[in-house]
């Protein structure tokens, strides 16, 4: 199979199997496609927002309840979800 990259003009001779797997439906060669898994800005977990540290004072009984309710969730995730829930209710 002949494949000509519409970006760099490179001409490739490909096994039909490889063409089917990696080139069918594409206009450009591997080198001209956006790379996946490479190091790039903003790669990895998408940001949830800005992190701010807070100290919260609560009776031990309340803390106990919180720890029971949150289960295996990190405390930060528990509070984030709580806040977002309240926010959604208001709107
Ligand atoms: Zn190319």
Coordinates of C-alpha atoms and ligand atoms in Angstrom, one line a residue:
X1 CA 0.0 0.0 0.0
X2 CA 1.3 3.5 -0.8
X3 CA 0.6 6.2 1.6
X4 CA 1.6 9.8 1.0
X5 CA 1.6 12.2 4.0
X6 CA -0.4 15.3 3.2
X7 CA 1.7 17.3 5.7
X8 CA 5.4 16.4 5.0
X9 CA 4.9 14.7 1.7
X10 CA 6.7 11.6 2.8
X11 CA 5.9 8.5 0.7
X12 CA 5.5 5.2 2.5
X13 CA 5.2 1.7 1.3
X14 CA 3.2 -0.2 3.8
X15 CA 2.1 -3.8 4.4
X16 CA -1.6 -3.9 3.9
X17 CA -2.0 -5.0 7.6
X18 CA 0.0 -2.0 8.8
X19 CA -2.0 0.3 6.6
X20 CA -5.2 -1.0 8.0
X21 CA -4.0 -0.7 11.6
X22 CA -2.3 2.6 11.6
X23 CA -2.8 4.6 8.4
X24 CA -6.3 4.0 7.1
X25 CA -8.4 7.1 7.5
X26 CA -5.4 9.3 8.2
X27 CA -4.1 12.0 6.0
X28 CA -0.7 12.3 7.7
X29 CA 2.2 10.0 8.6
X30 CA 3.0 8.9 12.2
X31 CA 5.6 11.6 12.5
X32 CA 3.1 14.3 11.7
X33 CA 0.4 13.1 14.1
X34 CA 0.0 14.5 17.6
X35 CA 2.0 12.2 19.9
X36 CA 0.2 10.3 22.6
X37 CA 1.9 9.5 25.9
X38 CA 4.8 11.9 25.2
X39 CA 5.9 14.6 27.6
X40 CA 3.7 17.6 27.0
X41 CA 2.3 20.6 28.9
X42 CA -0.7 19.7 31.0
X43 CA -0.3 16.0 30.6
X44 CA -1.7 13.7 33.3
X45 CA -4.5 14.3 35.6
X46 CA -6.7 17.2 34.7
X47 CA -6.6 20.0 37.3
X48 CA -9.6 20.3 39.6
X49 CA -9.0 23.9 40.4
X50 CA -7.0 25.9 42.9
X51 CA -5.8 24.3 46.1
X52 CA -6.2 26.3 49.3
X53 CA -5.4 25.0 52.7
X54 CA -7.9 25.4 55.5
X55 CA -8.0 24.4 59.1
X56 CA -11.3 23.3 60.4
X57 CA -12.1 22.9 64.1
X58 CA -14.9 20.6 64.9
X59 CA -16.0 18.5 67.8
X60 CA -14.4 15.0 67.9
X61 CA -17.8 13.5 67.6
X62 CA -18.3 15.3 64.3
X63 CA -14.8 14.2 63.0
X64 CA -15.7 10.7 63.8
X65 CA -18.9 10.9 61.8
X66 CA -16.9 12.5 58.9
X67 CA -14.4 9.7 58.9
X68 CA -17.2 7.1 59.0
X69 CA -19.0 8.7 56.1
X70 CA -16.0 9.4 53.9
X71 CA -14.9 5.7 53.9
X72 CA -11.7 5.3 51.9
X73 CA -12.0 8.7 50.3
X74 CA -9.4 11.3 51.1
X75 CA -10.6 13.9 53.5
X76 CA -10.0 16.6 50.8
X77 CA -12.2 14.7 48.3
X78 CA -14.9 14.3 50.9
X79 CA -15.0 18.0 51.6
X80 CA -14.8 19.0 48.0
X81 CA -17.8 16.9 47.1
X82 CA -19.7 18.2 50.1
X83 CA -19.1 21.8 49.0
X84 CA -19.9 21.1 45.4
X85 CA -23.1 19.4 46.5
X86 CA -24.3 22.4 48.5
X87 CA -23.4 24.6 45.7
X88 CA -25.4 22.6 43.2
X89 CA -28.4 22.6 45.5
X90 CA -28.4 26.4 45.6
X91 CA -28.2 27.0 41.9
Ligands
LIG1 ZN1 4.3 13.4 7.6

